[in-house]
Coordinates of N, CA and C and ligand atoms in Angstrom, one line a residue:
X1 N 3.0 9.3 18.7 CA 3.7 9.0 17.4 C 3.5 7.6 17.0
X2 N 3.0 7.4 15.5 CA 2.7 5.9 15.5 C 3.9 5.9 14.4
X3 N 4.2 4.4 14.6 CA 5.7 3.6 13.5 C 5.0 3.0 11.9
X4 N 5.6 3.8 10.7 CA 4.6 3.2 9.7 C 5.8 2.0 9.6
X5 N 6.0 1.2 8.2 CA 6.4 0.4 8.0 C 6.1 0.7 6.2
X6 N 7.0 0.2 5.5 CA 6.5 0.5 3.8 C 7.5 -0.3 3.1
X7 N 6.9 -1.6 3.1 CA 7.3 -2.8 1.6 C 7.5 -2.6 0.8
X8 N 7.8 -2.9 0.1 CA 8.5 -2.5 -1.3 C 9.3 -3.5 -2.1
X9 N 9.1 -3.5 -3.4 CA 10.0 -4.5 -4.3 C 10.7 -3.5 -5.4
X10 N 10.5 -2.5 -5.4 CA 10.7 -1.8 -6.7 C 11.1 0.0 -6.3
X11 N 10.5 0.4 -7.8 CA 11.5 2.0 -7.4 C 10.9 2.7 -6.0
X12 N 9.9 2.8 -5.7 CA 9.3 3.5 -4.1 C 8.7 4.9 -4.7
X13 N 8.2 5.0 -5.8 CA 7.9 6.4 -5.6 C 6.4 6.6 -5.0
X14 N 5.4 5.6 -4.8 CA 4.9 5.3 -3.9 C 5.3 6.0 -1.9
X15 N 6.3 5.1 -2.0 CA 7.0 5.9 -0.9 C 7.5 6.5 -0.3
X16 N 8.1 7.6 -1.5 CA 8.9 8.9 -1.6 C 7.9 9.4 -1.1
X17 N 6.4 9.5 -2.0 CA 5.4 10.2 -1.9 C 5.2 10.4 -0.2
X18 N 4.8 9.2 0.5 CA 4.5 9.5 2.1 C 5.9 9.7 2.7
X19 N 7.4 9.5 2.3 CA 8.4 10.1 2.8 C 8.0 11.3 3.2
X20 N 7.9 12.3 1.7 CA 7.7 13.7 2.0 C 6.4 13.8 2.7
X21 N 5.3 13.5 2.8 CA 4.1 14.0 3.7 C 4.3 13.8 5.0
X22 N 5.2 12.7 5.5 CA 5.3 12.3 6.7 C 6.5 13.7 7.5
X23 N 7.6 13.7 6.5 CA 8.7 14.9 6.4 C 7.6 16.4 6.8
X24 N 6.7 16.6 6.1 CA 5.6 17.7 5.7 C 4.7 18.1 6.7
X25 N 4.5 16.7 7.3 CA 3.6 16.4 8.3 C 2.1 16.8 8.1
X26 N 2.1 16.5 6.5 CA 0.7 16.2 5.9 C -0.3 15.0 6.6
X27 N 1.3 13.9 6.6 CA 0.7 12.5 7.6 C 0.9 12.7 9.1
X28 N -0.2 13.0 9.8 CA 0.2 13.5 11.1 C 0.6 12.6 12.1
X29 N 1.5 13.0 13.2 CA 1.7 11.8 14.7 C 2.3 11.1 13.9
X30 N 2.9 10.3 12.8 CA 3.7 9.4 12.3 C 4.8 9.1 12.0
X31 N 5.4 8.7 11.9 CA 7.5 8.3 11.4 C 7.2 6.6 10.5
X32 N 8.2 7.1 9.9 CA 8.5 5.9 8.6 C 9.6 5.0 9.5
X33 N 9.1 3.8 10.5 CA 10.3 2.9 11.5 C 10.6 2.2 10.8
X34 N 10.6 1.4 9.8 CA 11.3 1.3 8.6 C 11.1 0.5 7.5
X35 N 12.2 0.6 6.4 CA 11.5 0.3 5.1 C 12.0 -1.0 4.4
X36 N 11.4 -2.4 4.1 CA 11.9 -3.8 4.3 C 11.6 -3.7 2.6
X37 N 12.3 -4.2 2.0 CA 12.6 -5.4 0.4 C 12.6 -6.4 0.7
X38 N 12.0 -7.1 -0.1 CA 12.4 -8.7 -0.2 C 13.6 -8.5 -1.7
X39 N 13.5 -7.5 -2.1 CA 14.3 -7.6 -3.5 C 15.6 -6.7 -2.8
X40 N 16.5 -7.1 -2.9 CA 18.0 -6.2 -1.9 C 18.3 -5.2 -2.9
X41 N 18.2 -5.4 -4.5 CA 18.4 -4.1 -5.6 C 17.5 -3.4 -5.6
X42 N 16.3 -3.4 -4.9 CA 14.9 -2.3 -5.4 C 15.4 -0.7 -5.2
X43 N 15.2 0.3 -5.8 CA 15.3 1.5 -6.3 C 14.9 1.9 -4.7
X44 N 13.6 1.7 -4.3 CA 13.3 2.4 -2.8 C 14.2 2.0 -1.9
X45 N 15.1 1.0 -2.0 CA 15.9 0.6 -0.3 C 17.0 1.7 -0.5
X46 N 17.8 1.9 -1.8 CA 18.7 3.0 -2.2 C 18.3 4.2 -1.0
X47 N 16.8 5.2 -2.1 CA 16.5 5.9 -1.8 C 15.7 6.1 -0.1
X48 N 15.7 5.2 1.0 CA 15.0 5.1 2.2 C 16.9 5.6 2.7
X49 N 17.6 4.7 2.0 CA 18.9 4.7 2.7 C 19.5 6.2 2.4
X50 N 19.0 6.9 1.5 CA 19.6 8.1 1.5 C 18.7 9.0 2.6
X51 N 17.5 8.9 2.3 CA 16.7 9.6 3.5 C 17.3 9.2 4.8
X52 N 18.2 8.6 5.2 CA 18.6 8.1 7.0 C 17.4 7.2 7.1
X53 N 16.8 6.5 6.4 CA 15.4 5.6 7.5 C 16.2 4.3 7.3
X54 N 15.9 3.6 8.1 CA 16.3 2.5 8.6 C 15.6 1.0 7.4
X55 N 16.3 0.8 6.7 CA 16.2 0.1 5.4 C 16.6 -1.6 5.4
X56 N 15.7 -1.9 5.0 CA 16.4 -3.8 5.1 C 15.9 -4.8 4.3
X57 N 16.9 -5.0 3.5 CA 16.5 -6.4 2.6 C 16.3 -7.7 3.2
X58 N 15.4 -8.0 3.1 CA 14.9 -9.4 3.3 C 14.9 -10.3 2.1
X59 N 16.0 -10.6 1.6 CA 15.5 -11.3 0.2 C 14.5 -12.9 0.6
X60 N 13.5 -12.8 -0.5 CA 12.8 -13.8 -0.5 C 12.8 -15.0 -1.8
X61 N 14.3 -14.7 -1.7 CA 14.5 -15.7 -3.1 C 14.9 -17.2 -2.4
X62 N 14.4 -18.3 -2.4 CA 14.4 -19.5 -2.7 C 13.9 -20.0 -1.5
X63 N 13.2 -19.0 -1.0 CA 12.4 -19.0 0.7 C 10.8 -19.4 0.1
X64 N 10.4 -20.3 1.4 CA 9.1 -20.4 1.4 C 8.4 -19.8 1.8
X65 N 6.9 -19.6 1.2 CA 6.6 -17.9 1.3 C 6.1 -18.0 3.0
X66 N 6.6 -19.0 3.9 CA 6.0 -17.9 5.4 C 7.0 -18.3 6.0
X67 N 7.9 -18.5 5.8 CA 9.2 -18.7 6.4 C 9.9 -17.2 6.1
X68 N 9.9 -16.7 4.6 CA 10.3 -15.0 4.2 C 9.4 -14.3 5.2
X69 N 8.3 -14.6 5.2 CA 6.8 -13.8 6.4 C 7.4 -13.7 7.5
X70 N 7.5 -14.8 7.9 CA 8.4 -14.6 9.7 C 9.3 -13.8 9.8
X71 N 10.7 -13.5 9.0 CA 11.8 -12.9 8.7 C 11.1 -11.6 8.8
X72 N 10.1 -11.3 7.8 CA 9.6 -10.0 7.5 C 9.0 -9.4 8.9
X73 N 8.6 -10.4 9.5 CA 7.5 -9.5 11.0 C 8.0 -10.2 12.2
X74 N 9.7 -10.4 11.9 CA 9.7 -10.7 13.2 C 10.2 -8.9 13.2
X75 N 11.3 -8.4 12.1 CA 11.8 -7.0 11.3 C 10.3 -6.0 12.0
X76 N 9.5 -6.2 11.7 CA 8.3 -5.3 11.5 C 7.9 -5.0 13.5
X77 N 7.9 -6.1 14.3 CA 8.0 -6.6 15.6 C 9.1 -5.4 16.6
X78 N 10.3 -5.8 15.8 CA 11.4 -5.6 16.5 C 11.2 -4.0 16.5
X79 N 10.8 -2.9 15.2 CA 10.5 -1.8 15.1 C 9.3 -1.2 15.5
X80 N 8.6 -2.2 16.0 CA 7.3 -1.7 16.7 C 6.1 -1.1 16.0
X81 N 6.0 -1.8 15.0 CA 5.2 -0.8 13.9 C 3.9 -0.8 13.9
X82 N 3.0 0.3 13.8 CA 1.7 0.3 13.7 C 1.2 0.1 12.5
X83 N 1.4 0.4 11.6 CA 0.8 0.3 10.4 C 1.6 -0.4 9.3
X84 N 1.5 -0.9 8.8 CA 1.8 -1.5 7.4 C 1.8 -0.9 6.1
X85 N 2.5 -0.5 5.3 CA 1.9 0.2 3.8 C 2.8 -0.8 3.1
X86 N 2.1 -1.6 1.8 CA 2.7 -2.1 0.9 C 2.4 -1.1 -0.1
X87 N 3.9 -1.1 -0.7 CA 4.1 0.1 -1.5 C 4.9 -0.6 -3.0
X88 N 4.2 -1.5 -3.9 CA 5.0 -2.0 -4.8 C 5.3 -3.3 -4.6
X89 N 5.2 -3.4 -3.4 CA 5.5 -5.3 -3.0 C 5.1 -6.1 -3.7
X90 N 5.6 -7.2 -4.4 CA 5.4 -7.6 -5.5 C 5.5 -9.1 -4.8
X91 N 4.5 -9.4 -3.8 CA 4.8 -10.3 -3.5 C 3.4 -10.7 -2.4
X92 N 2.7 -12.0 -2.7 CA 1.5 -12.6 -1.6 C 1.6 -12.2 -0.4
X93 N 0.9 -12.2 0.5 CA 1.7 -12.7 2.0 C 0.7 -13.3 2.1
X94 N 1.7 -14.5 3.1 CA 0.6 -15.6 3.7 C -0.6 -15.2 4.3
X95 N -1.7 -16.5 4.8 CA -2.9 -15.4 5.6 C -1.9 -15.2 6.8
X96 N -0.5 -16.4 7.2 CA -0.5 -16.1 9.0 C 0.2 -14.8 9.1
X97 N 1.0 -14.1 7.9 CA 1.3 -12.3 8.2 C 0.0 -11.4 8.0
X98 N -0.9 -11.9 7.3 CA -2.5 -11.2 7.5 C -2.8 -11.3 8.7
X99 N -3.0 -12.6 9.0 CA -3.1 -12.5 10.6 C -3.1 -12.0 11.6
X100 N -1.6 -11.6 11.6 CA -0.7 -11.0 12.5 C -1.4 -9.4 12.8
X101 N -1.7 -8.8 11.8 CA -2.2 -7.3 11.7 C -3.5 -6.9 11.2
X102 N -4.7 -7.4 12.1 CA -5.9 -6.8 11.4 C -6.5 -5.9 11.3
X103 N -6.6 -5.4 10.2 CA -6.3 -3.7 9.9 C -5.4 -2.8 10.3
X104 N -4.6 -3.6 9.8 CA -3.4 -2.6 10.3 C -2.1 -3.0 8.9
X105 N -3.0 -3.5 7.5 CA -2.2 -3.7 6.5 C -2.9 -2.9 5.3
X106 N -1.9 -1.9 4.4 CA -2.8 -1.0 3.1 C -1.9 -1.8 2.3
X107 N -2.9 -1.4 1.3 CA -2.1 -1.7 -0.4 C -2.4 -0.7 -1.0
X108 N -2.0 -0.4 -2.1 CA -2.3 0.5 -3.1 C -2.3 -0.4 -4.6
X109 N -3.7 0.0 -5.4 CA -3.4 -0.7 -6.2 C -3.7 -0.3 -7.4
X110 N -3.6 0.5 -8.7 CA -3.5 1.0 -9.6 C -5.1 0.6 -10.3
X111 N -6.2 0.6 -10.4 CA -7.3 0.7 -10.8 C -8.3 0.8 -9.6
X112 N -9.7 0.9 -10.5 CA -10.7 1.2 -9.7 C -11.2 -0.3 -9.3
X113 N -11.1 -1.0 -8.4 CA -11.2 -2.7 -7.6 C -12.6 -2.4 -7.4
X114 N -13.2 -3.7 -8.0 CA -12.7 -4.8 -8.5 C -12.6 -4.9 -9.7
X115 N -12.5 -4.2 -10.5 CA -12.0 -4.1 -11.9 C -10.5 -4.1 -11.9
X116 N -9.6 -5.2 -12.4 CA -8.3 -5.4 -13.2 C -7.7 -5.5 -11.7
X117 N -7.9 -6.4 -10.8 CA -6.5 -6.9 -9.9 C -5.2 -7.8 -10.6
X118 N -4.6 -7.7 -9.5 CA -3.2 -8.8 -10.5 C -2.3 -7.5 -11.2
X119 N -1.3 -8.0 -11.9 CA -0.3 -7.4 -13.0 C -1.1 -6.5 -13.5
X120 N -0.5 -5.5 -14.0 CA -0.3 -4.6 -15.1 C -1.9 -3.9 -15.2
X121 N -2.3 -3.7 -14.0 CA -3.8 -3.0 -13.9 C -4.3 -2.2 -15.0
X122 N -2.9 -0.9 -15.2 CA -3.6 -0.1 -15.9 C -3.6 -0.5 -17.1
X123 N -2.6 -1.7 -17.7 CA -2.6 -1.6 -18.8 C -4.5 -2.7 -19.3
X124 N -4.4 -3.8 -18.2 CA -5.7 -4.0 -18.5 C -7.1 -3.1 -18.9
X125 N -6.7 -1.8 -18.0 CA -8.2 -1.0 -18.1 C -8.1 -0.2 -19.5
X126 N -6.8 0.2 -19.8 CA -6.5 0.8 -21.1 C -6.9 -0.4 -22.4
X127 N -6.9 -1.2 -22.2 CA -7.1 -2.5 -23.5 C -8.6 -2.4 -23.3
X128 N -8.8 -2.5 -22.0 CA -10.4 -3.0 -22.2 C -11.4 -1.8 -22.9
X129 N -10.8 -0.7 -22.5 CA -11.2 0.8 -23.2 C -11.8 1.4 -22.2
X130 N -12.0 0.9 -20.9 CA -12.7 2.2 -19.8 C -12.6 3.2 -19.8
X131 N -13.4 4.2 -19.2 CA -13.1 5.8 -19.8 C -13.0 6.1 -18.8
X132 N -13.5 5.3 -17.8 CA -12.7 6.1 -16.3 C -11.9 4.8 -15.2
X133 N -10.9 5.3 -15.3 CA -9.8 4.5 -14.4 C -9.5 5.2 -13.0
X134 N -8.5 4.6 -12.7 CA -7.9 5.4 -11.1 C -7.2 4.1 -10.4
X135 N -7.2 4.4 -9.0 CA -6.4 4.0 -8.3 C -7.3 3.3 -6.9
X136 N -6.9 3.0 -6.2 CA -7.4 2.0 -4.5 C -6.4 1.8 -3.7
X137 N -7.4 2.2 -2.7 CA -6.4 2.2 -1.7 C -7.0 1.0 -0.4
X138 N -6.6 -0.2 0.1 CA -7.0 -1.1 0.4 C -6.4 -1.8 1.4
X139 N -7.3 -2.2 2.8 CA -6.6 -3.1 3.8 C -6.2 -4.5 2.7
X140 N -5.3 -4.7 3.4 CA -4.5 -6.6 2.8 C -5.6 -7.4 3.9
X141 N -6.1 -8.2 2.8 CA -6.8 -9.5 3.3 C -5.9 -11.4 2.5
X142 N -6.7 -12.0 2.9 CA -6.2 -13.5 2.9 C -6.2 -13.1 1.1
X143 N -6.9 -12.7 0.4 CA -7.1 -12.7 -0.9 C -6.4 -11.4 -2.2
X144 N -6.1 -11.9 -3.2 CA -5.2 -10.8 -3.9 C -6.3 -9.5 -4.0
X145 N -5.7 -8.3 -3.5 CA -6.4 -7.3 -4.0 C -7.5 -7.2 -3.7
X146 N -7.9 -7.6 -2.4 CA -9.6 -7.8 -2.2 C -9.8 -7.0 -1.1
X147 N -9.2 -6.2 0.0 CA -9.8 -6.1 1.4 C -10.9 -5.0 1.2
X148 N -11.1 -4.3 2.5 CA -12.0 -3.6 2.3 C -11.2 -2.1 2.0
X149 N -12.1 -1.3 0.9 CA -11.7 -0.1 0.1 C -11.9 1.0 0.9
X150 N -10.4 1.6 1.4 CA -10.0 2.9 2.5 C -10.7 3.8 1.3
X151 N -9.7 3.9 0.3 CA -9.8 5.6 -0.6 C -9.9 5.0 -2.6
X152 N -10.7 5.9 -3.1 CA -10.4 5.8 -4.1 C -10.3 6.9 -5.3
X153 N -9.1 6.8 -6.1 CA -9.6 7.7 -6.9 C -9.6 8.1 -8.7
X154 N -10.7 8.2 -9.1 CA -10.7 7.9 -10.4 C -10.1 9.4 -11.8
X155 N -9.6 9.1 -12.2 CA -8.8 9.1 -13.6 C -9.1 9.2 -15.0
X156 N -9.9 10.1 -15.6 CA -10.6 9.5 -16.9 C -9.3 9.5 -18.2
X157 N -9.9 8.4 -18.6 CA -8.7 8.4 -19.8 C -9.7 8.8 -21.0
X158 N -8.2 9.6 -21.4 CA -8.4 10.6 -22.5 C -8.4 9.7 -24.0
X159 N -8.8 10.6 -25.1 CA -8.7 9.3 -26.2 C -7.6 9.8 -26.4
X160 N -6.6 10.8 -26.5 CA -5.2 11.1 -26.7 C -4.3 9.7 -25.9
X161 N -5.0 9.1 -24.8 CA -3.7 8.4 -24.3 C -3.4 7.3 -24.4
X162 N -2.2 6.7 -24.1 CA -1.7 5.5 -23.9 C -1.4 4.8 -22.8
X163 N -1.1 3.4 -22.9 CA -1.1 2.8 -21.0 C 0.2 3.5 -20.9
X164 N 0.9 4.3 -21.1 CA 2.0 4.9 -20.5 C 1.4 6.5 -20.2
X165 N 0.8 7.2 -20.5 CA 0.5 8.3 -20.1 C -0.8 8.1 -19.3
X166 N -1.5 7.3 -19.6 CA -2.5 6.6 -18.3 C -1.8 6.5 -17.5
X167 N -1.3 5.4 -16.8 CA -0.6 5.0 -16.2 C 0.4 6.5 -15.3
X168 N 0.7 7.1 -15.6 CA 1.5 8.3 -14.8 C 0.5 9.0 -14.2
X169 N -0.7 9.5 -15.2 CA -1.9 10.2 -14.3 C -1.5 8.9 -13.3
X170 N -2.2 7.7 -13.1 CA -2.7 7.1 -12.2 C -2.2 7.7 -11.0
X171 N -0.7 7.3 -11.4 CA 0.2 7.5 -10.3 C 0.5 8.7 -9.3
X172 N 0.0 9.5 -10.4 CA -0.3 10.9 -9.5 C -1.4 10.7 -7.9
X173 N -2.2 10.3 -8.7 CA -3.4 10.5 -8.0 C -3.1 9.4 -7.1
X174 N -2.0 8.1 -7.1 CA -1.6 6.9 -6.2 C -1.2 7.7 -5.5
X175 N 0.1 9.0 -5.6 CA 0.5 9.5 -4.6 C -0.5 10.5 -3.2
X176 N -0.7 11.0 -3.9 CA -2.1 11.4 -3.0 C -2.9 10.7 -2.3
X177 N -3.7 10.0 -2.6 CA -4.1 8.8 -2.2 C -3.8 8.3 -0.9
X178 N -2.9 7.7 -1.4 CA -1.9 7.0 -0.4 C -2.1 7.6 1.0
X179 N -1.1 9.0 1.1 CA -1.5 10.1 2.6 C -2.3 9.9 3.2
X180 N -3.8 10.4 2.1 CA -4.7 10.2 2.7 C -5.8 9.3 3.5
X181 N -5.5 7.9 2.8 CA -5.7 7.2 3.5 C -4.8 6.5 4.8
X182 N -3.4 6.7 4.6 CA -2.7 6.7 6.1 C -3.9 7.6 7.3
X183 N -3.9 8.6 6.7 CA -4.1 9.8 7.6 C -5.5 9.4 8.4
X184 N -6.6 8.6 7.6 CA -7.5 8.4 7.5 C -7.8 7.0 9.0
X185 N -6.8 6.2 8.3 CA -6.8 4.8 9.2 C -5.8 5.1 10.4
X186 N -4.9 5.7 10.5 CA -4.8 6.8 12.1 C -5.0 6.9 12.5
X187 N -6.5 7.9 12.3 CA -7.2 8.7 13.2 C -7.9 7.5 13.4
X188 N -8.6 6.3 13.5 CA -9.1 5.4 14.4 C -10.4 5.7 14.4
X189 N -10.7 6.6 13.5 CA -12.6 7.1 13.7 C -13.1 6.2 12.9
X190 N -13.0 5.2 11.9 CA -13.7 4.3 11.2 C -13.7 2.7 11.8
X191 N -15.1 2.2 10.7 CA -15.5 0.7 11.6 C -15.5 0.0 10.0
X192 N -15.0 -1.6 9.9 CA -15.7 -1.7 8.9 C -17.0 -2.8 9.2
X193 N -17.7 -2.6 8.0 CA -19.1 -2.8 8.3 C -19.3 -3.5 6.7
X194 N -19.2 -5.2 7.3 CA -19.1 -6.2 6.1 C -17.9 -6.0 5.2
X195 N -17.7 -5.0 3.9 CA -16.6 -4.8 3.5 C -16.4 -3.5 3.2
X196 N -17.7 -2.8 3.9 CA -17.5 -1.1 3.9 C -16.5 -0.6 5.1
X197 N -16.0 0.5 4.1 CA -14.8 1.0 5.6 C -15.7 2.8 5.4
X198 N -16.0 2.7 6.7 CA -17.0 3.8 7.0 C -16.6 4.4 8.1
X199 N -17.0 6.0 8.6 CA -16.7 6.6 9.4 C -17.6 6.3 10.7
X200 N -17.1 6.2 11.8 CA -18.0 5.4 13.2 C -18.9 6.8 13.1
X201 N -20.6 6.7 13.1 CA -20.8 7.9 13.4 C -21.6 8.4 14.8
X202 N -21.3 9.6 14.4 CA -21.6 10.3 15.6 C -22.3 10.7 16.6
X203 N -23.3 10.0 15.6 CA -24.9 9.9 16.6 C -24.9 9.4 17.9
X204 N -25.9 9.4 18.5 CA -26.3 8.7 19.9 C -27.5 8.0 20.0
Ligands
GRF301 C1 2.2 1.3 -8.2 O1 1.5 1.4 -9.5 C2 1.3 0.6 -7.3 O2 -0.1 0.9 -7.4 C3 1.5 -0.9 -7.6 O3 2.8 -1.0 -7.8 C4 3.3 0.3 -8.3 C5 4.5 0.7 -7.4 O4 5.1 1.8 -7.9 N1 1.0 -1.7 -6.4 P1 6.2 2.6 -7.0 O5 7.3 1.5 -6.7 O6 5.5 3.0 -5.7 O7 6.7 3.7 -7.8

């Protein structure tokens, strides 16, 4: 049984999403050991706390960002956690919490990377006019939005839509996603290879 771990700044439906797979045991061998804020009002610490999971604000308001880092993984430490999922974290981490976990930190991030990192992804790809968008699913490296790409999945926008009905497909396909690359980085069968995340293979 491995301990996930799932950050969060905001509502969590990101991590409703692996609540229920994990609940479903879509995400196999795994448990949600618990789920940290730096924001103490985010919508997801409510909903972790209704689920019984073990829930904890860390506010990082007028903290220096690895002084909040320490607080965060000494929390992440104490629960024994294997994996990391930032789910909405709305917040850097130093390299020395990169550090701490190599490959052993996901992000999810609302476009197809490297196209539109930073804020408001989708609304970037909607302005720019791309006709196919989507989602990423990504180890956390020293850099915003850069590690190497677990899962991806793309989204074509319609000419009917807007960055608000963009934007909700995305999210569909975020929730999915997501699982899958839990499920993926798990199982321990991949290497990465420069910034490809590839399956070790089988040959001899
Ligand atoms: C998602 O769009 C995710 O890709 C981005 O932040 C948003 C979080 O949404 N990193 P939620 O809190 O999981 O609903």
């Amino acid at each position: 049984m491995r301990n996930l771990a799932i950050l969060l700044s905001g509502r969590g439906s990101n991590f409703e999403a692996i609540a229920r797979n994990v609940a479903s045991g879509q995400i196999r061998d795994a448990r949600i050991a618990v789920v940290i804020s730096n924001k103490p009002d985010a919508g997801g610490l409510e909903t972790a706390r209704l689920l019984g999971l073990t829930a904890l604000a860390i506010s990082s308001k007028g903290k220096e960002r690895e002084q909040h880092d320490r607080e965060v993984v000494a929390a992440l430490r104490e629960h024994k956690v294997d994996l990391i999922c930032l789910a909405g974290y709305m917040r850097l981490l130093s390299p020395w919490f990169v550090q701490q976990f190599p490959q052993r930190i996901l992000n999810i991030h609302p476009s197809l990377l490297p196209a539109f990192p930073g804020l408001e992804a989708q609304e970037q790809a909607f302005a720019y006019g791309v006709k196919i968008a989507g989602c990423t699913v990504h180890f956390v490296d020293e850099e915003l939005d850069h590690g190497a790409i677990v899962i991806q999945k793309a989204v074509p926008v319609l000419d009917t839509d807007n960055e608000h009905s963009l934007a909700e497909r995305i999210l569909e396909q975020e929730h999915i996603a997501y699982s899958e690359a839990i499920n993926l980085v798990l199982e321990e069968k991949f290497e990465v290879a420069g910034r490809r995340f590839v399956m070790k293979s089988t040959r001899h």
